[in-house]
Every structure is written in structure tokens, then in C-alpha cells.
Amino acid sequence: MSRTERTQVGIVGAGPAGLVLAHLLHLQGIDSVVLEARGREYVEGRIRAGVLEHGTVELLDEMGVAGRLREQGLPHHGFELQFGGARHRIDLSGLTGRHITVYGQQEVVRDLIAARLATGRPLVFEAEDVSLHELESESPRVRYRHRGAEVELVCDVVAGCDGHHGTCRDSIPDGVLSVFARDYPFGWLGILAEVAPSSEELIYCWSERGFALHSMRTPRLTRLYLQCAHDEEIEAWPDDRIWEELHARLDLDGWTLGEGPIVEKGVTGMRSFVVEPMQHGRLFLAGDAAHIVPPTGAKGLNLAVADVRVLAAALGAWYREGDTAPLAAYSETALRRVWRAEHFSWWMTTMLHRPPGGDVFDAKLQLSQLAYVASSRAAATSLAENYVGFEPDPA
Ligand code: FAD
Ligand code: PHB
């Protein structure tokens, strides 16, 4: 069985990028079809990022999808940098007038899926063998299989929002994209534990044993990370070993980390990666499909949202006024923010992680940088304005 369908914007991927784009288009009366390889349960249960920039929350609010986020999200006005046996607070609100909100990515995704379904516009889960065709024509096509039927979706444009391992980026002919990448010789072992957070604020911790991060999801769920090898086997980390290592890195005189049952654990490798341009013909890449950052700066999800904000506005101008300029400038506009976040994420990562085989010289430089950030208002402000989300000049 096969059929042909038509839409204005074919969106591949129902992560934050695809779902935010779909809703921003809907609000402008633009039709789209969202195709997602996985099932709804899987997508809604995938635990990833947790920090939303000020601007991300504002956008979700303007879109009318922030009801639960406003109720359950945890506003954070600062965070702690820990090194040399002491904590130093970075006062985000005091330094920038802006704050961040801790709210799990899977909750954002759940809210966006509910909003999408309420519009009655299509969101296809378990779309198999998605492939892109005729990207350089005025009617690019997305082919996929769903419940045994072969479907050809004819579009005006295609948005590749299918993450780092998706298919859209690879559909661009060889020689078009430049790739800029850096792999780090370490990863993060992340856990979710059923215990109240031991600190009201996030703690980014430099330790001789490697980086550790204390974060949270709710008043009863703590999220914790440990620097580990990039190819670390999770089997080598029974729960007792994880807690022992977290205590060794995070505990201070008079403060100890609270423990609880570990309900989720996994290892994430760390990579910086950007392709330029983020568009080819009628295909526009957004979010992790075009770039990834190491998670130390908490930027991945926020960048994905920032990309599609630019893309949705550009598509709106094109459909409403026939203005092609914003769409032609999409990649250039998005990349200004992408590279700022790439630098910030690389900088935070380099400052806080012990490189394998690193010597005392490396450690002394890191500790000097940390002491500078903790004691100079200018340095702390620079960190804070990047952390809450720096808006590069539009021009
Ligand atoms: P994604 O969220 O990856 O969404 C892409 C969607 O496309 C997925 O639903 C996928 O199933 C779907 N898809 C893939 N291929 C196809 C296909 N061929 N056809 C149809 N659909 C397809 N960032 C942080 O800031 N902090 C963190 O702690 C953090 N942890 C992370 C842990 C992991 C394991 C990963 C992978 C990422 C993490 N990130 C983190 C990054 C952050 O989660 C991403 O930047 C964010 O998810 C980007 O959103 P996106 O919509 O671009 O991509
Ligand atoms: C998280 O809570 O998952 C988290 C917080 C801050 C980061 C990365 C991840 O930098």
C-alpha cells in the first residue's frame, strides 16, 4: 500500500527542536507533519537535559505551553562552583537580572506533545525508514513507512530536527557541509536518585578525582553526574561504587550528599560538533542535527529551541510576505548563537574536568581560572551571562 500526502513543512524528529517548531508554525497558521522514529512512551521517558535558559522559558510561555513548567519548574537564581574544599556562589540574578529554571527535558517534551495533539495536526510516531528526496527542488519529499504503508510526503520545505544520529544531515550531498568537531577524552556517568536534593542549588565541582555535578529534577529527585572515561562500561559501576565516588568528590566538612535508590543510570560521551551551513536547498537543520555541545554549559536543549525560533520566524516571513531574506540568512543567524554556546561549553568543560594524564600544571591553571571566576565580578558576570543565555547581536 502506498499513498502521497502534502504539507507545508515536513518536520523530521519529535525532540524539543521538532516539537517547538511545529507549535510555532501552528501559531502562525502554517501546516506541518511531524515524523518521529520512536514511540510516544520512549520519547516522553528519555531523560536528558534539565536546565532551561530564561529565554527558553519565556518562549514556551509565549507559546502557551508553560502551564506545568510554571507550576513545577524550579527557578534558580544562582549556582555553586566548588573547588579547593569550598563553594563559591555565582549569583546569576544579581549579575545578569536573569535566572534559569530546572525542569526535565522529558517534561518539556511531554507538554509539547500534548499541545501538538490538541491542535489536531499530525504527529506520526514510529515512522520507519525516513528518507529525504529532491531537496534542491521546490517540492522536497520525505518518504517513510508507517503501519505497513509507504508514504510520500510532498513539502515546501523540510526541517531536519532528528538529533545527532538522525538521517537528515546525511542526506546532504558530499562536499556541501563543513564539519567542525572535537571529541573529549571523558564522558559523564549520570544517575537519577529518589532522594531530596542535598543542596538548593546546582553544584559544579572540580576535584582531583574528576568533575562532579549535583543537580535535581524535583524536590524528591536528585540528578548527579560523575566525570568518567568516554567509553566507560556502566556495568563497572554498581550503585555502591557510584555513591562512594560522588561522596569522595562532592562532600565537604559538615556537608554530605544524601543517598537514595538509583532509578536511572547511563553514560554519555562528550563532543563538540558543528556543521556549516545549517541548510541546503529546501532542507533546514536545527538542534542536535546540526550541532552538539558537551553538557557542562547546559546549552544543548536551549540551542535547539533557539534555532527553531529563528527558523519559525523566517518561515513565517516567507509564507506571509514572500520575504526570502530571513530564510536565506537562517544558517548565518543561528550559527552566531551556536558558536557562542560552543565556546562557552568548551570553556566550562575545560575548566572543570581533569584530562586523563593531565599534570599539576593543568590543575594549577584550572584552579587559578576558577579562583578568578569566583573572585572577580567581571569574570563571574561573563560566566553568568553565558549561562543564562547570551543573545548575540541580530545583525
Ligand atoms: P533530540 O532531542 O535528539 O530529538 C531528535 C528526535 O528525532 C528524537 O526524538 C529521535 O528519536 C528522532 N529521530 C532520530 N532519527 C530519526 C529519523 N531517522 N526519523 C525520524 N525521527 C528520528 N543537554 C544538556 O544540556 N544537558 C544534559 O544533561 C544532556 N544530556 C544528554 C544526554 C544524552 C544521552 C543526549 C543524547 C543528549 C543530552 N543533552 C543534554 C543534549 C540535549 O538533550 C539535546 O541537545 C537536545 O535533546 C536537542 O534536541 P533536538 O530536538 O535537537 O534533538
Ligand atoms: C541536569 O540537571 O541534567 C544538568 C544540569 C546542568 C548541566 C547539565 C545537566 O550543565
Short mmCIF file of C-alpha atoms and ligand atoms in Angstrom, two decimals:
data_model
loop_
_atom_site.label_atom_id
_atom_site.label_comp_id
_atom_site.label_asym_id
_atom_site.label_seq_id
_atom_site.Cartn_x
_atom_site.Cartn_y
_atom_site.Cartn_z
CA MET A 1 0.00 0.00 0.00
CA SER A 2 1.35 3.45 -0.78
CA ARG A 3 0.00 6.98 -0.66
CA THR A 4 1.07 10.58 -1.24
CA GLU A 5 0.37 13.37 1.25
CA ARG A 6 1.07 17.09 1.22
CA THR A 7 2.10 19.59 3.84
CA GLN A 8 3.89 22.91 4.03
CA VAL A 9 6.71 21.94 6.39
CA GLY A 10 7.86 18.34 6.85
CA ILE A 11 9.48 18.05 10.28
CA VAL A 12 11.70 15.04 10.97
CA GLY A 13 12.10 14.33 14.71
CA ALA A 14 9.86 14.98 17.72
CA GLY A 15 12.52 16.17 20.16
CA PRO A 16 12.49 19.70 21.56
CA ALA A 17 13.52 21.21 18.19
CA GLY A 18 10.86 19.49 16.09
CA LEU A 19 8.04 19.96 18.57
CA VAL A 20 8.74 23.63 19.32
CA LEU A 21 8.99 24.33 15.59
CA ALA A 22 5.71 22.53 14.91
CA HIS A 23 3.91 24.62 17.51
CA LEU A 24 5.44 27.94 16.45
CA LEU A 25 4.34 27.19 12.89
CA HIS A 26 0.86 26.22 14.06
CA LEU A 27 0.55 29.56 15.87
CA GLN A 28 1.24 31.29 12.52
CA GLY A 29 -1.28 29.11 10.71
CA ILE A 30 1.40 27.09 8.91
CA ASP A 31 0.74 23.41 8.36
CA SER A 32 3.30 20.72 9.20
CA VAL A 33 3.66 16.98 9.65
CA VAL A 34 6.00 15.73 12.41
CA LEU A 35 7.61 12.33 11.80
CA GLU A 36 9.22 10.56 14.77
CA ALA A 37 11.10 7.26 14.56
CA ARG A 38 10.36 6.21 18.15
CA GLY A 39 7.13 5.60 20.07
CA ARG A 40 5.49 8.21 22.27
CA GLU A 41 6.34 6.43 25.51
CA TYR A 42 10.02 6.22 24.62
CA VAL A 43 10.26 9.88 23.62
CA GLU A 44 8.43 11.05 26.75
CA GLY A 45 10.57 8.92 29.05
CA ARG A 46 14.02 9.81 27.67
CA ILE A 47 15.97 11.54 30.44
CA ARG A 48 18.36 14.20 29.24
CA ALA A 49 18.88 17.88 29.96
CA GLY A 50 17.39 19.80 32.85
CA VAL A 51 18.37 23.46 32.70
CA LEU A 52 16.18 25.92 30.78
CA GLU A 53 17.53 29.37 29.99
CA HIS A 54 15.47 32.43 30.78
CA GLY A 55 14.67 32.97 27.08
CA THR A 56 13.63 29.34 26.57
CA VAL A 57 11.07 29.61 29.39
CA GLU A 58 9.81 32.94 28.05
CA LEU A 59 9.31 31.43 24.60
CA LEU A 60 7.47 28.37 25.95
CA ASP A 61 5.30 30.76 27.94
CA GLU A 62 4.50 32.91 24.89
CA MET A 63 3.63 29.71 23.03
CA GLY A 64 1.09 28.83 25.75
CA VAL A 65 2.78 25.54 26.69
CA ALA A 66 4.35 26.54 30.01
CA GLY A 67 1.45 25.82 32.41
CA ARG A 68 3.09 22.83 34.10
CA LEU A 69 6.55 24.35 33.73
CA ARG A 70 5.43 27.43 35.70
CA GLU A 71 3.90 25.19 38.39
CA GLN A 72 6.59 22.55 38.71
CA GLY A 73 9.77 24.12 37.29
CA LEU A 74 12.30 25.18 39.92
CA PRO A 75 13.57 28.75 39.40
CA HIS A 76 17.28 29.01 40.22
CA HIS A 77 18.90 32.37 40.85
CA GLY A 78 22.44 31.08 41.22
CA PHE A 79 24.66 28.01 41.37
CA GLU A 80 27.75 26.90 43.26
CA LEU A 81 31.25 26.37 41.94
CA GLN A 82 33.14 24.01 44.24
CA PHE A 83 36.91 23.62 44.29
CA GLY A 84 39.70 23.50 46.87
CA GLY A 85 37.30 22.32 49.59
CA ALA A 86 34.94 25.33 49.40
CA ARG A 87 31.89 26.57 47.48
CA HIS A 88 31.59 29.90 45.70
CA ARG A 89 28.20 31.12 44.59
CA ILE A 90 27.60 32.55 41.13
CA ASP A 91 24.70 34.94 41.64
CA LEU A 92 23.00 34.66 38.24
CA SER A 93 20.15 37.05 39.03
CA GLY A 94 22.33 39.60 40.79
CA LEU A 95 24.86 39.63 37.96
CA THR A 96 22.51 39.48 34.97
CA GLY A 97 18.95 40.17 36.12
CA ARG A 98 18.02 36.78 34.65
CA HIS A 99 17.68 33.29 36.06
CA ILE A 100 17.36 29.69 34.87
CA THR A 101 14.67 27.07 35.52
CA VAL A 102 15.28 23.42 36.33
CA TYR A 103 12.65 21.31 34.55
CA GLY A 104 13.40 17.99 32.86
CA GLN A 105 13.63 17.84 29.08
CA GLN A 106 11.21 14.90 29.06
CA GLU A 107 8.64 17.10 30.83
CA VAL A 108 9.09 19.80 28.16
CA VAL A 109 8.64 17.13 25.50
CA ARG A 110 5.54 15.76 27.25
CA ASP A 111 3.99 19.26 27.38
CA LEU A 112 4.80 19.87 23.71
CA ILE A 113 3.36 16.54 22.58
CA ALA A 114 0.14 17.29 24.46
CA ALA A 115 0.00 20.74 22.82
CA ARG A 116 0.62 19.26 19.37
CA LEU A 117 -2.06 16.61 19.75
CA ALA A 118 -4.51 19.29 20.94
CA THR A 119 -4.02 21.19 17.66
CA GLY A 120 -5.22 18.13 15.72
CA ARG A 121 -2.27 18.46 13.34
CA PRO A 122 -0.33 15.28 12.52
CA LEU A 123 2.40 13.82 14.72
CA VAL A 124 3.40 10.38 13.46
CA PHE A 125 5.20 8.11 15.95
CA GLU A 126 7.08 5.01 14.79
CA ALA A 127 7.72 6.42 11.32
CA GLU A 128 10.15 3.90 9.78
CA ASP A 129 12.88 4.30 7.17
CA VAL A 130 12.51 8.05 6.83
CA SER A 131 14.41 9.32 3.77
CA LEU A 132 14.68 12.74 2.09
CA HIS A 133 14.49 13.38 -1.67
CA GLU A 134 14.67 16.24 -4.17
CA LEU A 135 15.96 18.70 -1.59
CA GLU A 136 17.15 21.07 -4.28
CA SER A 137 13.70 21.26 -5.91
CA GLU A 138 10.72 23.41 -4.86
CA SER A 139 8.88 20.30 -3.67
CA PRO A 140 11.20 18.25 -1.49
CA ARG A 141 9.83 14.88 -0.44
CA VAL A 142 10.05 12.81 2.71
CA ARG A 143 9.37 9.10 2.30
CA TYR A 144 8.63 6.83 5.23
CA ARG A 145 6.80 3.68 6.21
CA HIS A 146 4.03 3.66 8.77
CA ARG A 147 1.95 0.66 9.84
CA GLY A 148 2.92 -1.18 6.67
CA ALA A 149 2.08 1.70 4.28
CA GLU A 150 4.68 3.52 2.16
CA VAL A 151 4.05 7.26 2.38
CA GLU A 152 5.49 10.07 0.27
CA LEU A 153 5.10 13.45 1.93
CA VAL A 154 5.44 16.34 -0.52
CA CYS A 155 6.56 19.54 1.26
CA ASP A 156 7.59 23.14 0.59
CA VAL A 157 10.49 22.78 2.99
CA VAL A 158 11.89 20.08 5.27
CA ALA A 159 13.15 20.74 8.82
CA GLY A 160 15.80 18.24 9.92
CA CYS A 161 15.24 18.07 13.69
CA ASP A 162 16.29 14.44 14.10
CA GLY A 163 19.19 14.81 16.51
CA HIS A 164 22.87 13.96 16.22
CA HIS A 165 22.33 10.41 14.90
CA GLY A 166 19.45 11.24 12.58
CA THR A 167 19.24 10.85 8.83
CA CYS A 168 18.69 14.44 7.61
CA ARG A 169 22.26 15.71 7.87
CA ASP A 170 23.49 12.66 5.96
CA SER A 171 21.03 13.40 3.14
CA ILE A 172 23.02 16.47 2.14
CA PRO A 173 25.38 15.68 -0.76
CA ASP A 174 29.08 15.23 0.00
CA GLY A 175 31.12 18.39 -0.19
CA VAL A 176 28.35 20.79 0.86
CA LEU A 177 28.89 20.78 4.62
CA SER A 178 31.98 21.72 6.58
CA VAL A 179 32.28 19.79 9.84
CA PHE A 180 33.97 21.21 12.93
CA ALA A 181 34.35 18.75 15.80
CA ARG A 182 36.23 17.96 18.97
CA ASP A 183 35.98 14.75 20.97
CA TYR A 184 36.80 14.87 24.66
CA PRO A 185 38.69 12.06 26.36
CA PHE A 186 35.98 11.70 29.03
CA GLY A 187 32.24 11.31 29.48
CA TRP A 188 29.59 11.68 32.17
CA LEU A 189 28.05 8.93 34.21
CA GLY A 190 24.60 10.28 35.14
CA ILE A 191 22.15 8.98 37.72
CA LEU A 192 18.69 9.88 38.90
CA ALA A 193 18.12 9.08 42.58
CA GLU A 194 14.96 9.11 44.68
CA VAL A 195 16.21 11.44 47.37
CA ALA A 196 15.67 15.12 48.12
CA PRO A 197 18.44 17.30 46.63
CA SER A 198 21.20 17.88 49.19
CA SER A 199 21.61 21.49 48.09
CA GLU A 200 19.05 24.01 46.88
CA GLU A 201 21.31 24.97 44.00
CA LEU A 202 23.34 23.14 41.37
CA ILE A 203 26.94 22.40 42.35
CA TYR A 204 29.60 22.24 39.63
CA CYS A 205 32.54 20.61 41.36
CA TRP A 206 36.20 20.47 40.38
CA SER A 207 38.00 17.70 42.21
CA GLU A 208 41.35 15.98 41.83
CA ARG A 209 39.38 12.79 41.17
CA GLY A 210 37.47 14.44 38.31
CA PHE A 211 34.38 16.59 37.81
CA ALA A 212 31.07 16.02 39.61
CA LEU A 213 27.72 17.79 39.30
CA HIS A 214 24.86 17.92 41.75
CA SER A 215 21.56 18.80 40.07
CA MET A 216 17.93 17.94 40.62
CA ARG A 217 14.60 17.39 38.91
CA THR A 218 12.01 17.83 41.67
CA PRO A 219 12.09 18.31 45.46
CA ARG A 220 12.29 14.49 45.71
CA LEU A 221 14.58 13.61 42.79
CA THR A 222 18.30 14.31 42.62
CA ARG A 223 20.29 14.21 39.35
CA LEU A 224 24.02 13.58 39.74
CA TYR A 225 26.91 13.25 37.29
CA LEU A 226 30.49 12.00 37.54
CA GLN A 227 33.26 12.52 35.03
CA CYS A 228 34.25 9.07 33.73
CA ALA A 229 36.05 7.59 30.72
CA HIS A 230 34.35 8.38 27.38
CA ASP A 231 33.80 4.64 26.79
CA GLU A 232 33.04 3.75 30.41
CA GLU A 233 31.12 0.49 30.90
CA ILE A 234 28.12 1.20 33.10
CA GLU A 235 28.36 -2.42 34.37
CA ALA A 236 31.61 -1.46 36.08
CA TRP A 237 29.63 0.95 38.26
CA PRO A 238 27.41 -0.81 40.79
CA ASP A 239 25.40 1.65 42.89
CA ASP A 240 27.78 1.46 45.88
CA ARG A 241 30.73 2.49 43.75
CA ILE A 242 28.79 5.45 42.31
CA TRP A 243 27.86 6.77 45.76
CA GLU A 244 31.39 6.25 47.07
CA GLU A 245 32.84 8.26 44.20
CA LEU A 246 30.20 11.00 44.48
CA HIS A 247 30.97 11.38 48.20
CA ALA A 248 34.71 11.46 47.53
CA ARG A 249 34.28 14.31 45.04
CA LEU A 250 31.42 16.34 46.50
CA ASP A 251 31.47 16.02 50.31
CA LEU A 252 32.80 18.92 52.35
CA ASP A 253 33.47 19.34 56.06
CA GLY A 254 30.00 19.47 57.60
CA TRP A 255 28.15 18.58 54.36
CA THR A 256 27.46 15.14 52.98
CA LEU A 257 25.48 14.07 49.94
CA GLY A 258 22.15 12.36 50.69
CA GLU A 259 21.65 8.90 49.15
CA GLY A 260 18.53 7.19 47.80
CA PRO A 261 17.54 4.43 45.39
CA ILE A 262 19.04 4.95 41.92
CA VAL A 263 16.20 4.78 39.38
CA GLU A 264 18.16 5.52 36.20
CA LYS A 265 21.81 5.49 35.17
CA GLY A 266 23.75 5.89 31.95
CA VAL A 267 26.96 7.13 30.35
CA THR A 268 27.11 10.00 27.82
CA GLY A 269 30.18 10.70 25.71
CA MET A 270 31.21 14.33 25.24
CA ARG A 271 31.63 16.02 21.93
CA SER A 272 31.63 19.45 20.33
CA PHE A 273 30.31 19.35 16.77
CA VAL A 274 29.03 21.91 14.26
CA VAL A 275 28.15 21.69 10.57
CA GLU A 276 28.07 24.73 8.33
CA PRO A 277 25.86 25.76 6.69
CA MET A 278 22.78 24.53 8.54
CA GLN A 279 20.79 24.50 5.31
CA HIS A 280 20.92 23.02 1.86
CA GLY A 281 18.30 23.65 -0.83
CA ARG A 282 14.94 23.33 0.92
CA LEU A 283 16.34 21.41 3.94
CA PHE A 284 16.98 23.31 7.18
CA LEU A 285 18.83 21.57 10.05
CA ALA A 286 18.03 22.55 13.64
CA GLY A 287 19.20 21.46 17.10
CA ASP A 288 21.45 18.42 17.60
CA ALA A 289 21.10 17.53 13.90
CA ALA A 290 23.39 20.49 13.18
CA HIS A 291 25.47 20.84 16.36
CA ILE A 292 26.16 19.35 19.75
CA VAL A 293 27.94 20.64 22.83
CA PRO A 294 29.35 18.91 25.90
CA PRO A 295 26.67 19.22 28.60
CA THR A 296 28.78 21.23 31.10
CA GLY A 297 27.28 24.52 29.95
CA ALA A 298 23.67 23.15 29.92
CA LYS A 299 23.19 24.52 26.41
CA GLY A 300 22.05 21.62 24.15
CA LEU A 301 18.30 21.88 24.60
CA ASN A 302 18.36 25.67 24.74
CA LEU A 303 20.26 25.91 21.47
CA ALA A 304 17.79 23.58 19.79
CA VAL A 305 14.93 25.86 20.86
CA ALA A 306 16.84 29.00 19.78
CA ASP A 307 17.42 27.54 16.29
CA VAL A 308 13.78 26.81 15.64
CA ARG A 309 12.72 30.18 16.96
CA VAL A 310 14.80 31.74 14.18
CA LEU A 311 13.57 29.18 11.64
CA ALA A 312 9.89 29.61 12.52
CA ALA A 313 10.14 33.41 12.21
CA ALA A 314 11.90 33.06 8.85
CA LEU A 315 9.26 30.64 7.54
CA GLY A 316 6.53 32.99 8.77
CA ALA A 317 8.04 35.92 6.83
CA TRP A 318 8.31 33.73 3.73
CA TYR A 319 4.74 32.44 3.82
CA ARG A 320 3.16 35.74 4.86
CA GLU A 321 5.13 38.27 2.83
CA GLY A 322 7.10 36.21 0.34
CA ASP A 323 10.23 37.57 2.02
CA THR A 324 13.03 35.07 1.36
CA ALA A 325 15.81 37.03 3.11
CA PRO A 326 15.36 35.69 6.69
CA LEU A 327 15.21 32.11 5.40
CA ALA A 328 18.32 32.63 3.27
CA ALA A 329 20.06 34.01 6.38
CA TYR A 330 18.84 31.23 8.71
CA SER A 331 22.15 29.39 8.99
CA GLU A 332 24.20 32.54 9.47
CA THR A 333 21.82 33.87 12.12
CA ALA A 334 21.61 30.60 14.05
CA LEU A 335 25.35 29.96 13.89
CA ARG A 336 26.18 33.20 15.72
CA ARG A 337 24.49 31.85 18.83
CA VAL A 338 25.69 28.29 18.20
CA TRP A 339 29.36 29.30 18.22
CA ARG A 340 28.93 31.39 21.36
CA ALA A 341 27.44 28.34 23.09
CA GLU A 342 30.12 26.08 21.61
CA HIS A 343 32.82 28.27 23.08
CA PHE A 344 31.13 28.56 26.47
CA SER A 345 30.51 24.80 26.71
CA TRP A 346 34.10 24.01 25.71
CA TRP A 347 35.38 26.57 28.24
CA MET A 348 33.29 25.24 31.14
CA THR A 349 34.29 21.67 30.22
CA THR A 350 37.98 22.50 30.02
CA MET A 351 37.93 24.41 33.30
CA LEU A 352 36.16 21.70 35.30
CA HIS A 353 37.31 18.27 34.01
CA ARG A 354 40.62 16.57 34.78
CA PRO A 355 42.13 15.47 31.45
CA PRO A 356 43.40 11.86 31.62
CA GLY A 357 47.16 12.07 32.04
CA GLY A 358 46.84 15.74 32.99
CA ASP A 359 49.66 17.06 35.15
CA VAL A 360 49.92 19.53 38.00
CA PHE A 361 50.38 22.38 35.54
CA ASP A 362 46.91 21.69 34.08
CA ALA A 363 45.39 21.56 37.55
CA LYS A 364 47.05 24.82 38.63
CA LEU A 365 45.70 26.62 35.55
CA GLN A 366 42.18 25.30 36.19
CA LEU A 367 42.26 26.29 39.85
CA SER A 368 43.56 29.74 39.00
CA GLN A 369 40.74 30.20 36.47
CA LEU A 370 38.15 29.00 38.99
CA ALA A 371 39.52 31.33 41.68
CA TYR A 372 39.37 34.22 39.20
CA VAL A 373 35.73 33.50 38.29
CA ALA A 374 34.86 33.17 41.98
CA SER A 375 36.52 36.44 42.99
CA SER A 376 36.18 38.80 40.01
CA ARG A 377 32.78 40.33 39.37
CA ALA A 378 33.73 40.85 35.72
CA ALA A 379 34.70 37.17 35.25
CA ALA A 380 31.63 35.94 37.16
CA THR A 381 29.37 38.18 35.06
CA SER A 382 30.83 36.77 31.86
CA LEU A 383 30.13 33.23 33.03
CA ALA A 384 26.65 34.16 34.27
CA GLU A 385 25.51 35.94 31.12
CA ASN A 386 26.52 32.96 29.01
CA TYR A 387 24.89 30.51 31.42
CA VAL A 388 21.50 32.26 31.46
CA GLY A 389 21.68 32.58 27.64
CA PHE A 390 23.59 35.23 25.74
CA GLU A 391 21.75 36.79 22.80
CA PRO A 392 24.25 37.71 20.07
CA ASP A 393 23.54 40.83 18.02
CA PRO A 394 20.89 40.06 15.42
CA ALA A 395 22.90 41.67 12.59
P1 FAD B 1 16.71 15.23 20.03
O1 FAD B 1 16.20 15.53 21.38
O2 FAD B 1 17.79 14.20 19.88
O3 FAD B 1 15.46 14.82 19.14
C1 FAD B 1 15.59 14.22 17.88
C2 FAD B 1 14.41 13.32 17.64
O4 FAD B 1 14.49 12.77 16.33
C3 FAD B 1 14.38 12.12 18.59
O5 FAD B 1 13.10 12.02 19.17
C4 FAD B 1 14.72 10.94 17.71
O6 FAD B 1 14.09 9.74 18.16
C5 FAD B 1 14.20 11.40 16.37
N1 FAD B 1 14.83 10.76 15.22
C6 FAD B 1 16.13 10.40 15.06
N2 FAD B 1 16.32 9.87 13.84
C7 FAD B 1 15.14 9.91 13.21
C8 FAD B 1 14.71 9.52 11.92
N3 FAD B 1 15.55 8.96 11.05
N4 FAD B 1 13.42 9.70 11.59
C9 FAD B 1 12.54 10.27 12.46
N5 FAD B 1 12.90 10.66 13.70
C10 FAD B 1 14.19 10.49 14.07
N6 FAD B 1 21.97 18.58 27.17
C11 FAD B 1 22.10 19.27 28.28
O7 FAD B 1 22.05 20.50 28.22
N7 FAD B 1 22.26 18.62 29.49
C12 FAD B 1 22.29 17.25 29.60
O8 FAD B 1 22.42 16.70 30.68
C13 FAD B 1 22.16 16.49 28.43
N8 FAD B 1 22.19 15.14 28.46
C14 FAD B 1 22.08 14.44 27.28
C15 FAD B 1 22.12 13.03 27.29
C16 FAD B 1 22.04 12.31 26.09
C17 FAD B 1 22.11 10.79 26.12
C18 FAD B 1 21.90 13.00 24.87
C19 FAD B 1 21.83 12.23 23.56
C20 FAD B 1 21.82 14.40 24.88
C21 FAD B 1 21.92 15.12 26.07
N9 FAD B 1 21.86 16.53 26.09
C22 FAD B 1 22.00 17.21 27.22
C23 FAD B 1 21.64 17.30 24.92
C24 FAD B 1 20.16 17.68 24.76
O9 FAD B 1 19.35 16.68 25.32
C25 FAD B 1 19.95 17.87 23.27
O10 FAD B 1 20.73 18.99 22.88
C26 FAD B 1 18.50 18.07 22.87
O11 FAD B 1 17.79 16.87 23.05
C27 FAD B 1 18.42 18.52 21.40
O12 FAD B 1 17.12 18.46 20.94
P2 FAD B 1 16.81 18.06 19.45
O13 FAD B 1 15.33 18.18 19.32
O14 FAD B 1 17.68 18.79 18.53
O15 FAD B 1 17.26 16.53 19.32
C1 PHB B 2 20.94 18.27 34.52
O1 PHB B 2 20.26 18.59 35.52
O2 PHB B 2 20.72 17.24 33.88
C2 PHB B 2 22.07 19.14 34.09
C3 PHB B 2 22.29 20.34 34.75
C4 PHB B 2 23.35 21.15 34.35
C5 PHB B 2 24.16 20.75 33.31
C6 PHB B 2 23.91 19.56 32.65
C7 PHB B 2 22.87 18.75 33.05
O3 PHB B 2 25.20 21.54 32.95
#
